[in-house]
Short mmCIF file of C-alpha atoms in Angstrom, two decimals:
data_model
loop_
_atom_site.label_atom_id
_atom_site.label_comp_id
_atom_site.label_asym_id
_atom_site.label_seq_id
_atom_site.Cartn_x
_atom_site.Cartn_y
_atom_site.Cartn_z
CA MET A 1 -16.81 8.74 5.58
CA THR A 2 -17.12 6.60 3.05
CA ALA A 3 -13.14 5.67 2.32
CA THR A 4 -12.36 6.18 -2.53
CA ILE A 5 -9.62 3.23 -2.87
CA ALA A 6 -8.01 3.04 -6.34
CA LEU A 7 -7.07 -0.14 -8.46
CA VAL A 8 -4.83 0.46 -11.26
CA ASP A 9 -4.04 -3.07 -12.83
CA ASP A 10 -4.34 -3.77 -16.08
CA ASP A 11 -6.39 -7.77 -15.64
CA ARG A 12 -8.92 -6.49 -16.01
CA ASN A 13 -10.43 -9.63 -13.97
CA ILE A 14 -8.65 -8.54 -10.90
CA LEU A 15 -10.10 -4.81 -11.63
CA THR A 16 -13.36 -6.04 -11.61
CA SER A 17 -14.20 -8.77 -9.16
CA VAL A 18 -11.33 -5.95 -6.13
CA SER A 19 -14.36 -3.68 -7.51
CA ILE A 20 -17.01 -6.05 -6.20
CA ALA A 21 -15.52 -7.15 -3.61
CA LEU A 22 -15.06 -3.21 -1.90
CA GLN A 23 -18.29 -1.99 -2.23
CA THR A 24 -19.89 -5.04 -0.69
CA GLU A 25 -17.88 -3.76 1.31
CA GLY A 26 -18.23 -0.41 1.77
CA PHE A 27 -15.92 1.08 0.02
CA LEU A 28 -16.23 3.81 -3.61
CA THR A 29 -13.89 2.44 -6.01
CA ARG A 30 -12.86 4.53 -8.91
CA VAL A 31 -10.33 1.22 -11.98
CA TYR A 32 -7.16 2.18 -14.20
CA SER A 33 -6.31 0.06 -16.76
CA ASP A 34 -2.88 1.50 -16.68
CA GLY A 35 -0.44 3.33 -14.81
CA GLU A 36 0.51 6.29 -17.55
CA SER A 37 -4.14 7.34 -17.53
CA ALA A 38 -3.67 6.66 -13.43
CA LEU A 39 -1.06 9.31 -13.07
CA LYS A 40 -3.10 12.67 -13.09
CA ALA A 41 -6.37 10.86 -11.85
CA LEU A 42 -4.38 10.25 -8.66
CA ILE A 43 -3.04 13.82 -8.27
CA GLU A 44 -5.75 16.31 -9.29
CA ASN A 45 -8.09 13.71 -7.42
CA PRO A 46 -7.11 11.84 -4.29
CA PRO A 47 -8.61 8.50 -3.23
CA ASP A 48 -8.07 7.07 0.46
CA LEU A 49 -5.74 4.49 -1.01
CA ALA A 50 -4.42 3.51 -3.69
CA VAL A 51 -3.80 -0.89 -4.89
CA LEU A 52 -1.15 -0.47 -7.91
CA ASP A 53 -0.27 -3.42 -9.78
CA ILE A 54 4.15 -4.11 -10.62
CA LYS A 55 4.15 -5.09 -14.05
CA MET A 56 2.03 -3.21 -16.53
CA PRO A 57 2.36 -1.70 -20.06
CA LYS A 58 2.35 2.22 -20.89
CA MET A 59 3.98 3.21 -16.93
CA ASP A 60 4.71 0.07 -14.74
CA GLY A 61 3.39 0.22 -10.59
CA LEU A 62 7.28 2.08 -9.64
CA GLU A 63 7.58 4.28 -11.60
CA LEU A 64 4.23 5.28 -11.52
CA LEU A 65 4.23 5.47 -7.53
CA ARG A 66 8.09 8.08 -8.07
CA ARG A 67 5.80 9.89 -9.44
CA LEU A 68 2.63 10.01 -7.60
CA ARG A 69 5.00 10.75 -4.80
CA GLU A 70 6.51 14.04 -6.19
CA LYS A 71 3.08 15.70 -5.65
CA SER A 72 0.45 13.36 -3.45
CA ALA A 73 1.58 11.30 -0.06
CA ILE A 74 -1.60 9.13 -0.24
CA PRO A 75 -1.32 5.39 1.16
CA VAL A 76 -0.53 2.85 -1.76
CA ILE A 77 -0.45 -0.75 -1.25
CA PHE A 78 1.48 -3.31 -4.23
CA LEU A 79 0.39 -6.05 -5.84
CA THR A 80 3.17 -8.35 -7.23
CA SER A 81 4.46 -11.54 -8.10
CA LYS A 82 5.84 -14.04 -6.06
CA ASP A 83 9.33 -13.84 -6.66
CA ASP A 84 9.89 -10.19 -6.90
CA GLU A 85 12.02 -9.70 -3.29
CA LEU A 86 13.89 -6.88 -5.68
CA ASP A 87 10.12 -4.93 -6.59
CA GLU A 88 8.55 -4.86 -3.07
CA ALA A 89 12.03 -3.78 -1.50
CA LEU A 90 11.50 -0.68 -4.16
CA GLY A 91 8.91 -0.20 -3.64
CA LEU A 92 8.73 -0.02 0.01
CA ALA A 93 11.46 2.49 -0.59
CA MET A 94 9.67 4.99 -3.00
CA GLY A 95 7.69 5.23 -0.24
CA ALA A 96 5.06 2.53 -0.61
CA ASP A 97 2.55 0.94 2.41
CA ASP A 98 2.23 -2.53 2.37
CA TYR A 99 3.42 -4.88 -0.69
CA ILE A 100 0.76 -8.03 -1.73
CA ALA A 101 1.79 -10.43 -3.94
CA LYS A 102 -0.86 -11.94 -5.72
CA PRO A 103 -2.68 -14.17 -6.58
CA PHE A 104 -4.39 -13.04 -3.54
CA SER A 105 -6.96 -13.35 -0.69
CA GLN A 106 -9.44 -10.44 -1.43
CA ARG A 107 -9.88 -10.55 2.05
CA LEU A 108 -6.56 -10.04 2.72
CA LEU A 109 -6.08 -6.50 0.24
CA ILE A 110 -9.49 -5.41 2.32
CA ALA A 111 -8.09 -6.86 5.42
CA ARG A 112 -4.71 -4.24 4.78
CA ILE A 113 -6.64 -1.06 3.07
CA ARG A 114 -8.77 -1.05 6.21
CA ALA A 115 -5.17 -1.15 8.80
CA ILE A 116 -3.74 1.68 6.68
CA LEU A 117 -6.38 3.95 6.67
CA ARG A 118 -6.73 3.43 10.34
CA ARG A 119 -3.13 4.49 10.33
CA THR A 120 -3.61 7.58 8.02
CA GLU A 121 -7.27 8.10 10.31
CA ALA A 122 -4.93 8.49 14.14
CA ALA A 123 -3.13 11.00 11.82
CA GLN A 124 -5.62 13.63 10.75
CA PRO A 125 -6.98 15.97 12.62
CA SER A 126 -10.94 14.70 14.83
CA ALA A 127 -14.68 15.67 13.46
CA ASP A 128 -14.71 18.06 15.65
CA GLY A 129 -11.60 20.03 13.93
CA GLY A 130 -9.33 18.58 17.76
CA VAL A 131 -6.09 16.50 17.18
CA GLN A 132 -6.29 12.72 18.15
CA GLU A 133 -4.32 11.73 20.50
CA PRO A 134 -1.50 10.41 18.94
CA ALA A 135 0.15 6.45 19.51
CA GLU A 136 2.83 6.06 21.57
CA ILE A 137 6.44 6.05 20.57
CA LEU A 138 7.36 2.69 21.63
CA GLU A 139 11.19 2.43 22.44
CA ARG A 140 12.73 -0.96 22.66
CA GLY A 141 16.59 -0.20 24.04
CA ARG A 142 17.95 0.06 20.01
CA LEU A 143 14.32 0.09 18.96
CA THR A 144 12.36 3.66 18.59
CA MET A 145 8.63 2.65 16.96
CA ASP A 146 6.12 4.97 15.83
CA PRO A 147 2.68 3.88 15.23
CA ALA A 148 1.20 6.80 14.19
CA ARG A 149 3.79 7.92 11.11
CA HIS A 150 4.09 4.04 10.29
CA ARG A 151 8.40 4.35 11.87
CA VAL A 152 10.91 2.24 12.69
CA THR A 153 13.88 3.36 13.26
CA TRP A 154 16.89 0.61 14.51
CA GLY A 155 19.97 2.84 16.37
CA GLY A 156 18.80 6.13 14.93
CA THR A 157 18.68 4.24 10.99
CA ASN A 158 14.89 3.85 9.27
CA VAL A 159 14.52 0.65 8.88
CA THR A 160 11.45 -0.26 6.40
CA LEU A 161 8.71 -1.86 6.95
CA THR A 162 5.30 -3.37 5.89
CA VAL A 163 2.03 -2.87 7.73
CA THR A 164 2.07 -6.73 8.65
CA GLU A 165 5.44 -6.49 9.70
CA PHE A 166 5.24 -3.46 11.54
CA LEU A 167 2.60 -4.33 13.72
CA ILE A 168 4.13 -8.92 14.63
CA LEU A 169 7.44 -5.81 14.98
CA GLU A 170 4.95 -3.67 17.77
CA THR A 171 3.02 -7.37 19.06
CA LEU A 172 6.27 -8.63 20.03
CA ALA A 173 8.21 -5.64 21.35
CA GLN A 174 5.56 -3.99 23.39
CA ARG A 175 6.18 -7.24 25.52
CA PRO A 176 9.78 -7.99 26.17
CA GLY A 177 10.87 -11.43 26.75
CA ILE A 178 7.85 -12.48 26.34
CA VAL A 179 6.92 -15.21 24.16
CA LYS A 180 4.54 -14.29 22.23
CA THR A 181 3.05 -17.81 19.86
CA ARG A 182 2.50 -17.74 16.12
CA ASN A 183 -1.17 -18.26 16.87
CA GLN A 184 -1.30 -14.61 18.64
CA LEU A 185 0.96 -12.88 15.89
CA MET A 186 -1.70 -13.40 13.98
CA ASP A 187 -4.15 -12.27 16.01
CA ALA A 188 -2.41 -9.03 15.56
CA ALA A 189 -1.49 -9.00 12.34
CA TYR A 190 -3.81 -10.37 10.70
CA GLN A 191 -7.96 -8.94 11.56
CA ASP A 192 -11.45 -9.27 10.50
CA ASP A 193 -10.96 -12.99 10.45
CA ILE A 194 -8.42 -14.41 8.68
CA TYR A 195 -6.81 -17.57 8.00
CA VAL A 196 -3.12 -17.32 7.41
CA ASP A 197 -1.15 -21.03 7.27
CA ASP A 198 1.68 -20.46 10.23
CA ARG A 199 4.56 -20.39 8.05
CA THR A 200 3.90 -16.98 7.04
CA ILE A 201 4.45 -15.36 9.93
CA ASP A 202 7.34 -17.22 10.14
CA SER A 203 8.40 -15.39 6.91
CA HIS A 204 7.79 -12.36 7.81
CA ILE A 205 9.66 -13.36 10.84
CA LYS A 206 12.98 -13.80 8.28
CA ARG A 207 12.31 -10.91 6.50
CA VAL A 208 11.86 -8.67 9.50
CA ARG A 209 14.99 -9.58 10.50
CA ARG A 210 17.20 -9.45 7.09
CA LYS A 211 15.81 -5.96 6.87
CA PHE A 212 17.24 -4.82 10.27
CA ARG A 213 20.28 -7.23 9.86
CA GLN A 214 21.05 -4.57 7.08
CA VAL A 215 21.23 -2.04 8.58
CA ASP A 216 22.39 -4.18 11.59
CA PRO A 217 24.37 -7.89 11.02
CA GLU A 218 24.17 -8.49 14.66
CA PHE A 219 20.91 -7.57 14.60
CA ASP A 220 19.20 -10.37 17.18
CA ALA A 221 16.22 -8.78 19.38
CA ILE A 222 14.07 -11.77 17.30
CA GLU A 223 14.72 -14.71 19.47
CA THR A 224 13.15 -17.89 17.92
CA LEU A 225 11.35 -20.21 20.84
CA TYR A 226 10.67 -23.36 19.27
CA GLY A 227 7.71 -25.13 20.04
CA ALA A 228 6.79 -21.82 21.29
CA GLY A 229 6.80 -18.13 19.66
CA TYR A 230 9.03 -15.63 19.03
CA ARG A 231 9.87 -12.86 21.57
CA PHE A 232 11.91 -9.60 21.26
CA SER A 233 15.22 -9.23 23.34
CA ASP A 234 15.76 -5.02 24.53
CA GLU A 235 19.01 -6.06 26.06
#
């Protein structure tokens, strides 16, 4: 079935351009110019995924997500400003699935949408009425990763990661001790031939480390091998 994507943003140019790009890729779209008008529609007629701007009049994206989560578990991607790390962290803690900083690549947004929809579909009943085989839970030392639920724990404590961060960590943890180059991590995290700078991977690694150190200040399971890449240690 064709997936329906809801776009909520007070910038008409973004609504128009992103909607056209999504329709070109075969998605159906619904657009809303503020959180207040979107809330009822998203609850009564939920899309397959919603893309929400954080900074909006009447009702901002964080408040929209908070009220949406009282009624619905639809996947959500936030659009944020470059320096809104606090809003990003709060949004993820409230149940957002990922975030992308403005200005953003439409190809990157579409790739993130596809990745989240694939993950969501993996947890749904198959077309013949059966349940699809869930992805295997990955356990490496104190790390546990559940791909079907997009759940990560360290020593039993939840760690909230974006889709991109999850895919990077999963790639490293699948083969402990094996060095993964930045290109390999880019291939795992950014599909559909999305180009990203090497420094983008470095930034994601820093964010992942910071999140784990919030629950364990001694976290050092992701090692940097200068000039080579990164590896995961489960010792």
